[in-house]
Structure formats: C-alpha cells, structure tokens
Amino acid sequence: MTLEPEHLGQSSQELATKLRELRKQAGLSGVRLAARCSMSQSKVSRIENGKVRPSLVDVEQILRALDAPPHVIAEVSALARLANTEWRNLRELRRKGLGTRQAELKALEASSTRLRYFLLSMVTGLLATPEYVRASLAHSPTDTSKAVAGKLARQAVLYDASKQFTFILTEQAVRWPVVSPLALAEQMDRLSSLSYLPNVRIGLIPVGAPTPTNPLNTFTIYDTSLATIETSAGLLVLRDDRDVGSYLEEFSGYEENALFDEDVRERLAEWSASCRS
C-alpha cells in the first residue's frame, strides 16, 4: 500500500466496509463475531458502519476471529493504520483559519486530563507572553488577530486543577530569539512563575545534556489516546495506541533527563539576566 500524506485519515470508511465484507464472507453474524472478539455487538456494529474508528488491536482481534489469511491481515492492518493517522498540511490549516485551529486545540485540552508537551524549538502558546505569541505568528500571510486571542484565552486551562501538564523544553526552545532580548527575558520569567503551579511541571533539557534519542520534532500527547507531531510542512495526528505509545516512551526518556523545579528556575534566572544585560 502506497503511503500518500493526502490519504491519511481518509481510510476509515474503506476499513469499515472491508471488515463488514470479511465478516459476511466468513458467514458470521455481528452477534457471533462480537462474542468471538469479546466485544459488544454494538461496538462491532459501530465499527462496521464507520461510526467508531477501531484501533489496530481491535482490528487484529476481529481478523483473528474471522480466521483471515496472512495476506488479508497485512492488507487490513495497513488500512487500519492509515485510518488512525491524519495529515494536515499548512495550506489546509491556513484555509480553515488559525483561529479555528485554536478552537480545536481548546476542545482537545478540555477533553484531556493528562497533557504532555515536548517543545524542541519554541515555547508553546499555553506558556507564552502576549508579545511572544504575536511574534510567533508574525510570519503568517493571513490575519492572526483571532489566533492570538485564541492562544491567550487557552492559557486559562493551566489553572484547572483537575488537569496535569508536563512541558519539556530544550534550551534552544527557551533561548531562541523569537522576540527582543528584553521580551525574551520576560518570557523566561513567565516560565519560572508557571513552574510553581501545582499541576504544571516544566522541565528543561540544557544543551549538552544526554538524551535517550535525538529529538526531531515538537509533539504533544493528550492522555494516552492521541499524539500530534509538528513539522515545518504541517501536522501529523496519531490515534493508534501503538503509535501514541511510542511517543509516550520517547517523552518519558526526555523527562528522565530533564531538570525540574529549582534547577529550572535557576537556569531561567541566569538566562533572563543575560538577556537583560
């Protein structure tokens, strides 16, 4: 199966149709298949109607219950992975509007309780000062006023004590000159202040610190169900448990090697003073 970015996330209905056809070819009712898979009949029905996006584990259970041959397992498993992966290029994001994107992120944050952010090259909007937010969007060819307002409004979620946030930033992300030296010092001061919130952990990986792997992209993990990976060309959305799990493992490795609490505040104070000088 050829992997085309534009086809990612568009295979859900094709997967649903294929699973329904395989069940009928096996001569099984939805009730009997559900019993073999230890699933509810309603879940099997929703999967076959395209109303529920099955995970790879769900698909494997169904294929085993249907005694599918190896070549069918390979084909349908590849289709399931595509159905659980979505690609959004920058053109699409800009066409929908950056303000719309902020509404989507706000909804994701509202529905999640454990949020993890790995920030490779810039400070995320949740932690940013207004000046930093405006500067981070200055390159956009479209109107950014709604996006700026949306980013700043989203910051209120940090004060929701029912949620837990962990941010891991590289030194490059903190010190990259997105704004003037004085404004960058104020941004560092904000990071230090937010690190005192009881439900917010801010970690720092200084230049030269060992890491288990070489980081390639900024990414965010919402609970254990969804991960988004940012690239210069667009956004990759992963929903399959195994794909999300690989990013959870990567994040844990960075977390183990990061500085936290007073160690972070000491570094931020040092860098902030350097900017002001």
PDB file of C-alpha atoms in Angstrom:
ATOM      1  CA  MET A   1       0.000   0.000   0.000  1.00  0.00           C
ATOM      2  CA  THR A   2       1.464   3.342  -1.073  1.00  0.00           C
ATOM      3  CA  LEU A   3       1.557   5.943   1.686  1.00  0.00           C
ATOM      4  CA  GLU A   4       0.392   9.331   0.422  1.00  0.00           C
ATOM      5  CA  PRO A   5       0.057  12.084   3.070  1.00  0.00           C
ATOM      6  CA  GLU A   6      -3.171  13.322   1.489  1.00  0.00           C
ATOM      7  CA  HIS A   7      -4.770   9.885   2.010  1.00  0.00           C
ATOM      8  CA  LEU A   8      -4.063   9.725   5.739  1.00  0.00           C
ATOM      9  CA  GLY A   9      -7.216   9.865   7.821  1.00  0.00           C
ATOM     10  CA  GLN A  10      -9.412   9.177   4.775  1.00  0.00           C
ATOM     11  CA  SER A  11      -9.461   5.379   5.049  1.00  0.00           C
ATOM     12  CA  SER A  12     -11.968   4.938   7.894  1.00  0.00           C
ATOM     13  CA  GLN A  13     -14.979   4.163   5.696  1.00  0.00           C
ATOM     14  CA  GLU A  14     -12.915   1.886   3.469  1.00  0.00           C
ATOM     15  CA  LEU A  15     -11.772  -0.013   6.569  1.00  0.00           C
ATOM     16  CA  ALA A  16     -15.338  -0.299   7.878  1.00  0.00           C
ATOM     17  CA  THR A  17     -16.570  -1.654   4.543  1.00  0.00           C
ATOM     18  CA  LYS A  18     -13.723  -4.164   4.332  1.00  0.00           C
ATOM     19  CA  LEU A  19     -14.356  -5.530   7.841  1.00  0.00           C
ATOM     20  CA  ARG A  20     -18.078  -5.881   7.157  1.00  0.00           C
ATOM     21  CA  GLU A  21     -17.373  -7.744   3.910  1.00  0.00           C
ATOM     22  CA  LEU A  22     -14.934 -10.123   5.618  1.00  0.00           C
ATOM     23  CA  ARG A  23     -17.484 -10.928   8.332  1.00  0.00           C
ATOM     24  CA  LYS A  24     -20.144 -11.744   5.767  1.00  0.00           C
ATOM     25  CA  GLN A  25     -17.715 -13.869   3.748  1.00  0.00           C
ATOM     26  CA  ALA A  26     -16.957 -15.820   6.935  1.00  0.00           C
ATOM     27  CA  GLY A  27     -20.665 -16.468   7.411  1.00  0.00           C
ATOM     28  CA  LEU A  28     -20.805 -14.833  10.836  1.00  0.00           C
ATOM     29  CA  SER A  29     -23.451 -12.552  12.271  1.00  0.00           C
ATOM     30  CA  GLY A  30     -22.444  -9.420  14.122  1.00  0.00           C
ATOM     31  CA  VAL A  31     -23.503 -11.073  17.376  1.00  0.00           C
ATOM     32  CA  ARG A  32     -21.309 -14.150  16.815  1.00  0.00           C
ATOM     33  CA  LEU A  33     -18.312 -12.054  15.771  1.00  0.00           C
ATOM     34  CA  ALA A  34     -18.713  -9.859  18.855  1.00  0.00           C
ATOM     35  CA  ALA A  35     -18.734 -12.949  21.080  1.00  0.00           C
ATOM     36  CA  ARG A  36     -15.549 -14.280  19.463  1.00  0.00           C
ATOM     37  CA  CYS A  37     -13.806 -10.916  19.941  1.00  0.00           C
ATOM     38  CA  SER A  38     -15.099 -10.292  23.471  1.00  0.00           C
ATOM     39  CA  MET A  39     -16.613  -7.062  22.178  1.00  0.00           C
ATOM     40  CA  SER A  40     -20.145  -5.766  22.473  1.00  0.00           C
ATOM     41  CA  GLN A  41     -22.338  -6.264  19.427  1.00  0.00           C
ATOM     42  CA  SER A  42     -22.997  -2.522  19.370  1.00  0.00           C
ATOM     43  CA  LYS A  43     -19.257  -1.806  19.077  1.00  0.00           C
ATOM     44  CA  VAL A  44     -18.902  -4.215  16.168  1.00  0.00           C
ATOM     45  CA  SER A  45     -21.879  -2.536  14.504  1.00  0.00           C
ATOM     46  CA  ARG A  46     -20.434   0.956  15.007  1.00  0.00           C
ATOM     47  CA  ILE A  47     -17.072  -0.174  13.599  1.00  0.00           C
ATOM     48  CA  GLU A  48     -18.708  -1.691  10.505  1.00  0.00           C
ATOM     49  CA  ASN A  49     -20.813   1.448   9.969  1.00  0.00           C
ATOM     50  CA  GLY A  50     -17.787   3.729  10.247  1.00  0.00           C
ATOM     51  CA  LYS A  51     -19.108   5.431  13.374  1.00  0.00           C
ATOM     52  CA  VAL A  52     -16.191   4.232  15.529  1.00  0.00           C
ATOM     53  CA  ARG A  53     -12.568   4.262  14.418  1.00  0.00           C
ATOM     54  CA  PRO A  54     -11.134   0.886  15.549  1.00  0.00           C
ATOM     55  CA  SER A  55      -7.617   0.651  16.934  1.00  0.00           C
ATOM     56  CA  LEU A  56      -5.088  -1.781  15.481  1.00  0.00           C
ATOM     57  CA  VAL A  57      -5.739  -4.048  18.460  1.00  0.00           C
ATOM     58  CA  ASP A  58      -9.487  -4.050  17.669  1.00  0.00           C
ATOM     59  CA  VAL A  59      -8.754  -4.895  14.050  1.00  0.00           C
ATOM     60  CA  GLU A  60      -6.358  -7.692  14.989  1.00  0.00           C
ATOM     61  CA  GLN A  61      -8.989  -9.212  17.295  1.00  0.00           C
ATOM     62  CA  ILE A  62     -11.583  -9.143  14.523  1.00  0.00           C
ATOM     63  CA  LEU A  63      -9.227 -10.622  11.932  1.00  0.00           C
ATOM     64  CA  ARG A  64      -8.221 -13.448  14.273  1.00  0.00           C
ATOM     65  CA  ALA A  65     -11.891 -14.178  14.983  1.00  0.00           C
ATOM     66  CA  LEU A  66     -12.521 -14.353  11.234  1.00  0.00           C
ATOM     67  CA  ASP A  67      -9.508 -16.666  10.648  1.00  0.00           C
ATOM     68  CA  ALA A  68      -8.323 -14.235   7.984  1.00  0.00           C
ATOM     69  CA  PRO A  69      -5.342 -15.402   5.867  1.00  0.00           C
ATOM     70  CA  PRO A  70      -1.952 -13.649   6.292  1.00  0.00           C
ATOM     71  CA  HIS A  71      -2.227 -11.508   3.147  1.00  0.00           C
ATOM     72  CA  VAL A  72      -5.639 -10.188   4.257  1.00  0.00           C
ATOM     73  CA  ILE A  73      -4.301  -9.464   7.750  1.00  0.00           C
ATOM     74  CA  ALA A  74      -1.421  -7.486   6.253  1.00  0.00           C
ATOM     75  CA  GLU A  75      -3.718  -5.525   3.922  1.00  0.00           C
ATOM     76  CA  VAL A  76      -6.357  -4.666   6.525  1.00  0.00           C
ATOM     77  CA  SER A  77      -3.803  -3.858   9.245  1.00  0.00           C
ATOM     78  CA  ALA A  78      -2.119  -1.369   6.897  1.00  0.00           C
ATOM     79  CA  LEU A  79      -5.517   0.152   6.151  1.00  0.00           C
ATOM     80  CA  ALA A  80      -6.261   0.423   9.897  1.00  0.00           C
ATOM     81  CA  ARG A  81      -3.006   2.273  10.497  1.00  0.00           C
ATOM     82  CA  LEU A  82      -3.857   4.760   7.759  1.00  0.00           C
ATOM     83  CA  ALA A  83      -7.329   5.228   9.241  1.00  0.00           C
ATOM     84  CA  ASN A  84      -5.764   6.124  12.581  1.00  0.00           C
ATOM     85  CA  THR A  85      -3.312   8.621  11.116  1.00  0.00           C
ATOM     86  CA  GLU A  86      -4.189  12.063   9.800  1.00  0.00           C
ATOM     87  CA  TRP A  87      -2.067  14.627   7.961  1.00  0.00           C
ATOM     88  CA  ARG A  88      -2.890  18.326   7.925  1.00  0.00           C
ATOM     89  CA  ASN A  89      -0.702  20.465   5.715  1.00  0.00           C
ATOM     90  CA  LEU A  90      -0.139  24.154   6.333  1.00  0.00           C
ATOM     91  CA  ARG A  91      -2.311  25.141   3.378  1.00  0.00           C
ATOM     92  CA  GLU A  92      -5.284  23.335   4.916  1.00  0.00           C
ATOM     93  CA  LEU A  93      -4.653  24.851   8.349  1.00  0.00           C
ATOM     94  CA  ARG A  94      -4.431  28.339   6.897  1.00  0.00           C
ATOM     95  CA  ARG A  95      -7.528  27.820   4.748  1.00  0.00           C
ATOM     96  CA  LYS A  96      -9.568  26.869   7.806  1.00  0.00           C
ATOM     97  CA  GLY A  97      -8.095  29.802   9.697  1.00  0.00           C
ATOM     98  CA  LEU A  98      -5.642  29.901  12.583  1.00  0.00           C
ATOM     99  CA  GLY A  99      -8.472  30.947  14.889  1.00  0.00           C
ATOM    100  CA  THR A 100     -10.317  27.708  14.058  1.00  0.00           C
ATOM    101  CA  ARG A 101      -7.188  25.774  14.945  1.00  0.00           C
ATOM    102  CA  GLN A 102      -7.159  27.420  18.378  1.00  0.00           C
ATOM    103  CA  ALA A 103     -10.762  26.290  18.939  1.00  0.00           C
ATOM    104  CA  GLU A 104      -9.781  22.720  18.048  1.00  0.00           C
ATOM    105  CA  LEU A 105      -6.871  22.802  20.498  1.00  0.00           C
ATOM    106  CA  LYS A 106      -9.086  24.246  23.223  1.00  0.00           C
ATOM    107  CA  ALA A 107     -11.517  21.347  22.743  1.00  0.00           C
ATOM    108  CA  LEU A 108      -8.678  18.810  22.940  1.00  0.00           C
ATOM    109  CA  GLU A 109      -7.377  20.385  26.131  1.00  0.00           C
ATOM    110  CA  ALA A 110     -10.863  20.466  27.644  1.00  0.00           C
ATOM    111  CA  SER A 111     -11.410  16.744  26.987  1.00  0.00           C
ATOM    112  CA  SER A 112      -7.987  15.634  28.305  1.00  0.00           C
ATOM    113  CA  THR A 113      -6.707  15.300  31.860  1.00  0.00           C
ATOM    114  CA  ARG A 114      -3.031  14.407  31.311  1.00  0.00           C
ATOM    115  CA  LEU A 115      -1.212  16.533  28.772  1.00  0.00           C
ATOM    116  CA  ARG A 116       2.440  16.211  27.774  1.00  0.00           C
ATOM    117  CA  TYR A 117       4.341  18.653  25.563  1.00  0.00           C
ATOM    118  CA  PHE A 118       7.830  18.234  24.121  1.00  0.00           C
ATOM    119  CA  LEU A 119       9.000  21.600  22.798  1.00  0.00           C
ATOM    120  CA  LEU A 120      12.051  21.417  20.568  1.00  0.00           C
ATOM    121  CA  SER A 121      12.438  24.887  19.109  1.00  0.00           C
ATOM    122  CA  MET A 122       9.863  27.326  20.546  1.00  0.00           C
ATOM    123  CA  VAL A 123       7.718  27.995  23.597  1.00  0.00           C
ATOM    124  CA  THR A 124       4.132  26.799  23.159  1.00  0.00           C
ATOM    125  CA  GLY A 125       1.247  29.259  23.235  1.00  0.00           C
ATOM    126  CA  LEU A 126      -0.013  27.960  26.594  1.00  0.00           C
ATOM    127  CA  LEU A 127       3.179  29.227  28.242  1.00  0.00           C
ATOM    128  CA  ALA A 128       3.824  32.307  26.131  1.00  0.00           C
ATOM    129  CA  THR A 129       3.610  36.009  26.896  1.00  0.00           C
ATOM    130  CA  PRO A 130       1.361  38.109  24.612  1.00  0.00           C
ATOM    131  CA  GLU A 131       4.389  39.600  22.860  1.00  0.00           C
ATOM    132  CA  TYR A 132       5.867  36.150  22.251  1.00  0.00           C
ATOM    133  CA  VAL A 133       2.531  34.882  20.888  1.00  0.00           C
ATOM    134  CA  ARG A 134       2.270  37.785  18.437  1.00  0.00           C
ATOM    135  CA  ALA A 135       5.870  37.348  17.291  1.00  0.00           C
ATOM    136  CA  SER A 136       5.449  33.602  16.801  1.00  0.00           C
ATOM    137  CA  LEU A 137       2.628  34.254  14.307  1.00  0.00           C
ATOM    138  CA  ALA A 138       4.186  37.257  12.583  1.00  0.00           C
ATOM    139  CA  HIS A 139       5.302  35.174   9.567  1.00  0.00           C
ATOM    140  CA  SER A 140       1.737  34.133   8.712  1.00  0.00           C
ATOM    141  CA  PRO A 141       0.352  35.657   5.485  1.00  0.00           C
ATOM    142  CA  THR A 142      -3.176  35.681   6.971  1.00  0.00           C
ATOM    143  CA  ASP A 143      -4.799  37.769   9.691  1.00  0.00           C
ATOM    144  CA  THR A 144      -3.630  36.439  13.071  1.00  0.00           C
ATOM    145  CA  SER A 145      -5.712  38.533  15.464  1.00  0.00           C
ATOM    146  CA  LYS A 146      -8.169  35.704  16.234  1.00  0.00           C
ATOM    147  CA  ALA A 147      -5.324  33.227  16.619  1.00  0.00           C
ATOM    148  CA  VAL A 148      -3.511  35.491  19.087  1.00  0.00           C
ATOM    149  CA  ALA A 149      -6.685  35.963  21.115  1.00  0.00           C
ATOM    150  CA  GLY A 150      -7.362  32.223  20.999  1.00  0.00           C
ATOM    151  CA  LYS A 151      -3.878  31.304  22.187  1.00  0.00           C
ATOM    152  CA  LEU A 152      -4.076  33.706  25.120  1.00  0.00           C
ATOM    153  CA  ALA A 153      -7.601  32.583  26.071  1.00  0.00           C
ATOM    154  CA  ARG A 154      -6.485  28.947  26.100  1.00  0.00           C
ATOM    155  CA  GLN A 155      -3.975  29.687  28.866  1.00  0.00           C
ATOM    156  CA  ALA A 156      -6.788  29.628  31.433  1.00  0.00           C
ATOM    157  CA  VAL A 157      -6.746  25.813  31.230  1.00  0.00           C
ATOM    158  CA  LEU A 158      -3.426  25.796  33.119  1.00  0.00           C
ATOM    159  CA  TYR A 159      -5.316  26.837  36.256  1.00  0.00           C
ATOM    160  CA  ASP A 160      -7.727  23.894  36.059  1.00  0.00           C
ATOM    161  CA  ALA A 161      -6.526  21.765  38.980  1.00  0.00           C
ATOM    162  CA  SER A 162      -8.249  18.662  37.564  1.00  0.00           C
ATOM    163  CA  LYS A 163      -5.653  18.555  34.764  1.00  0.00           C
ATOM    164  CA  GLN A 164      -1.955  17.674  34.870  1.00  0.00           C
ATOM    165  CA  PHE A 165       0.514  19.313  32.493  1.00  0.00           C
ATOM    166  CA  THR A 166       4.131  18.394  31.806  1.00  0.00           C
ATOM    167  CA  PHE A 167       6.173  20.590  29.474  1.00  0.00           C
ATOM    168  CA  ILE A 168       9.686  19.543  28.441  1.00  0.00           C
ATOM    169  CA  LEU A 169      11.601  22.339  26.698  1.00  0.00           C
ATOM    170  CA  THR A 170      15.053  22.239  25.171  1.00  0.00           C
ATOM    171  CA  GLU A 171      17.422  25.104  25.928  1.00  0.00           C
ATOM    172  CA  GLN A 172      17.105  26.115  22.269  1.00  0.00           C
ATOM    173  CA  ALA A 173      13.324  26.448  22.638  1.00  0.00           C
ATOM    174  CA  VAL A 174      13.704  28.748  25.632  1.00  0.00           C
ATOM    175  CA  ARG A 175      16.533  30.894  24.264  1.00  0.00           C
ATOM    176  CA  TRP A 176      15.634  31.105  20.568  1.00  0.00           C
ATOM    177  CA  PRO A 177      15.340  34.840  19.785  1.00  0.00           C
ATOM    178  CA  VAL A 178      11.697  34.919  18.701  1.00  0.00           C
ATOM    179  CA  VAL A 179      11.412  38.333  20.384  1.00  0.00           C
ATOM    180  CA  SER A 180      13.830  41.034  21.534  1.00  0.00           C
ATOM    181  CA  PRO A 181      16.219  40.242  24.411  1.00  0.00           C
ATOM    182  CA  LEU A 182      14.110  42.143  26.964  1.00  0.00           C
ATOM    183  CA  ALA A 183      10.895  40.446  25.818  1.00  0.00           C
ATOM    184  CA  LEU A 184      12.680  37.089  25.885  1.00  0.00           C
ATOM    185  CA  ALA A 185      13.714  37.744  29.479  1.00  0.00           C
ATOM    186  CA  GLU A 186      10.063  38.403  30.335  1.00  0.00           C
ATOM    187  CA  GLN A 187       9.132  35.130  28.630  1.00  0.00           C
ATOM    188  CA  MET A 188      11.683  33.277  30.765  1.00  0.00           C
ATOM    189  CA  ASP A 189      10.294  34.934  33.878  1.00  0.00           C
ATOM    190  CA  ARG A 190       6.818  33.696  32.913  1.00  0.00           C
ATOM    191  CA  LEU A 191       8.085  30.123  32.585  1.00  0.00           C
ATOM    192  CA  SER A 192       9.629  30.378  36.027  1.00  0.00           C
ATOM    193  CA  SER A 193       6.392  31.708  37.506  1.00  0.00           C
ATOM    194  CA  LEU A 194       4.258  28.987  35.915  1.00  0.00           C
ATOM    195  CA  SER A 195       6.583  26.304  37.277  1.00  0.00           C
ATOM    196  CA  TYR A 196       5.133  26.991  40.745  1.00  0.00           C
ATOM    197  CA  LEU A 197       1.623  25.893  39.716  1.00  0.00           C
ATOM    198  CA  PRO A 198       0.906  22.581  41.486  1.00  0.00           C
ATOM    199  CA  ASN A 199      -0.495  20.890  38.377  1.00  0.00           C
ATOM    200  CA  VAL A 200       2.162  22.172  35.965  1.00  0.00           C
ATOM    201  CA  ARG A 201       5.629  20.626  35.609  1.00  0.00           C
ATOM    202  CA  ILE A 202       8.138  22.484  33.478  1.00  0.00           C
ATOM    203  CA  GLY A 203      11.241  20.531  32.556  1.00  0.00           C
ATOM    204  CA  LEU A 204      14.352  21.761  30.803  1.00  0.00           C
ATOM    205  CA  ILE A 205      16.951  19.917  28.752  1.00  0.00           C
ATOM    206  CA  PRO A 206      20.111  22.065  28.592  1.00  0.00           C
ATOM    207  CA  VAL A 207      22.460  21.920  25.618  1.00  0.00           C
ATOM    208  CA  GLY A 208      24.862  19.035  26.153  1.00  0.00           C
ATOM    209  CA  ALA A 209      22.532  17.048  28.414  1.00  0.00           C
ATOM    210  CA  PRO A 210      22.293  13.359  27.467  1.00  0.00           C
ATOM    211  CA  THR A 211      19.022  12.161  25.962  1.00  0.00           C
ATOM    212  CA  PRO A 212      17.979   8.605  25.058  1.00  0.00           C
ATOM    213  CA  THR A 213      17.348   9.613  21.436  1.00  0.00           C
ATOM    214  CA  ASN A 214      17.900  12.618  19.218  1.00  0.00           C
ATOM    215  CA  PRO A 215      14.705  14.725  19.171  1.00  0.00           C
ATOM    216  CA  LEU A 216      13.404  15.520  15.705  1.00  0.00           C
ATOM    217  CA  ASN A 217      10.052  17.235  16.238  1.00  0.00           C
ATOM    218  CA  THR A 218       7.848  19.090  18.649  1.00  0.00           C
ATOM    219  CA  PHE A 219       4.971  16.857  19.786  1.00  0.00           C
ATOM    220  CA  THR A 220       2.021  16.804  22.182  1.00  0.00           C
ATOM    221  CA  ILE A 221       0.311  13.800  23.792  1.00  0.00           C
ATOM    222  CA  TYR A 222      -3.268  14.029  25.052  1.00  0.00           C
ATOM    223  CA  ASP A 223      -3.860  11.401  27.758  1.00  0.00           C
ATOM    224  CA  THR A 224      -2.846   8.142  26.073  1.00  0.00           C
ATOM    225  CA  SER A 225      -5.227   8.376  23.136  1.00  0.00           C
ATOM    226  CA  LEU A 226      -3.828  10.955  20.708  1.00  0.00           C
ATOM    227  CA  ALA A 227      -0.495  12.478  19.722  1.00  0.00           C
ATOM    228  CA  THR A 228       0.213  15.394  17.400  1.00  0.00           C
ATOM    229  CA  ILE A 229       3.591  15.919  15.752  1.00  0.00           C
ATOM    230  CA  GLU A 230       4.508  19.290  14.303  1.00  0.00           C
ATOM    231  CA  THR A 231       6.699  19.622  11.231  1.00  0.00           C
ATOM    232  CA  SER A 232       7.606  22.599   9.067  1.00  0.00           C
ATOM    233  CA  ALA A 233       5.122  21.376   6.442  1.00  0.00           C
ATOM    234  CA  GLY A 234       2.145  20.549   8.636  1.00  0.00           C
ATOM    235  CA  LEU A 235       0.720  18.476  11.463  1.00  0.00           C
ATOM    236  CA  LEU A 236       0.580  14.693  11.887  1.00  0.00           C
ATOM    237  CA  VAL A 237      -2.207  13.305  14.114  1.00  0.00           C
ATOM    238  CA  LEU A 238      -1.794   9.771  15.517  1.00  0.00           C
ATOM    239  CA  ARG A 239      -4.623   7.871  17.223  1.00  0.00           C
ATOM    240  CA  ASP A 240      -3.434   4.283  17.220  1.00  0.00           C
ATOM    241  CA  ASP A 241      -2.404   3.035  20.671  1.00  0.00           C
ATOM    242  CA  ARG A 242       0.952   1.727  19.464  1.00  0.00           C
ATOM    243  CA  ASP A 243       1.903   4.947  17.698  1.00  0.00           C
ATOM    244  CA  VAL A 244       0.849   7.042  20.690  1.00  0.00           C
ATOM    245  CA  GLY A 245       2.698   4.623  22.968  1.00  0.00           C
ATOM    246  CA  SER A 246       5.955   5.125  21.073  1.00  0.00           C
ATOM    247  CA  TYR A 247       5.730   8.872  21.727  1.00  0.00           C
ATOM    248  CA  LEU A 248       4.874   8.277  25.383  1.00  0.00           C
ATOM    249  CA  GLU A 249       8.047   6.211  25.655  1.00  0.00           C
ATOM    250  CA  GLU A 250      10.097   8.897  23.930  1.00  0.00           C
ATOM    251  CA  PHE A 251       8.632  11.569  26.210  1.00  0.00           C
ATOM    252  CA  SER A 252       9.464   9.524  29.321  1.00  0.00           C
ATOM    253  CA  GLY A 253      13.065   9.338  28.185  1.00  0.00           C
ATOM    254  CA  TYR A 254      13.304  13.123  27.900  1.00  0.00           C
ATOM    255  CA  GLU A 255      11.513  13.532  31.233  1.00  0.00           C
ATOM    256  CA  GLU A 256      14.081  11.341  32.995  1.00  0.00           C
ATOM    257  CA  ASN A 257      16.915  13.509  31.683  1.00  0.00           C
ATOM    258  CA  ALA A 258      15.319  16.927  32.238  1.00  0.00           C
ATOM    259  CA  LEU A 259      15.840  19.444  35.023  1.00  0.00           C
ATOM    260  CA  PHE A 260      12.819  20.440  37.111  1.00  0.00           C
ATOM    261  CA  ASP A 261      11.734  22.803  39.905  1.00  0.00           C
ATOM    262  CA  GLU A 262      14.504  24.922  41.443  1.00  0.00           C
ATOM    263  CA  ASP A 263      17.099  23.677  38.941  1.00  0.00           C
ATOM    264  CA  VAL A 264      14.923  25.019  36.130  1.00  0.00           C
ATOM    265  CA  ARG A 265      14.269  28.317  37.887  1.00  0.00           C
ATOM    266  CA  GLU A 266      17.996  28.818  38.461  1.00  0.00           C
ATOM    267  CA  ARG A 267      18.770  28.333  34.770  1.00  0.00           C
ATOM    268  CA  LEU A 268      15.912  30.613  33.714  1.00  0.00           C
ATOM    269  CA  ALA A 269      17.077  33.334  36.101  1.00  0.00           C
ATOM    270  CA  GLU A 270      20.611  33.070  34.709  1.00  0.00           C
ATOM    271  CA  TRP A 271      19.449  33.282  31.094  1.00  0.00           C
ATOM    272  CA  SER A 272      16.983  36.063  31.866  1.00  0.00           C
ATOM    273  CA  ALA A 273      19.736  38.136  33.483  1.00  0.00           C
ATOM    274  CA  SER A 274      21.911  37.544  30.416  1.00  0.00           C
ATOM    275  CA  CYS A 275      19.160  38.832  28.150  1.00  0.00           C
ATOM    276  CA  ARG A 276      18.694  41.958  30.257  1.00  0.00           C
ATOM    277  CA  SER A 277      22.395  42.702  30.244  1.00  0.00           C
TER     278      SER A 277
END
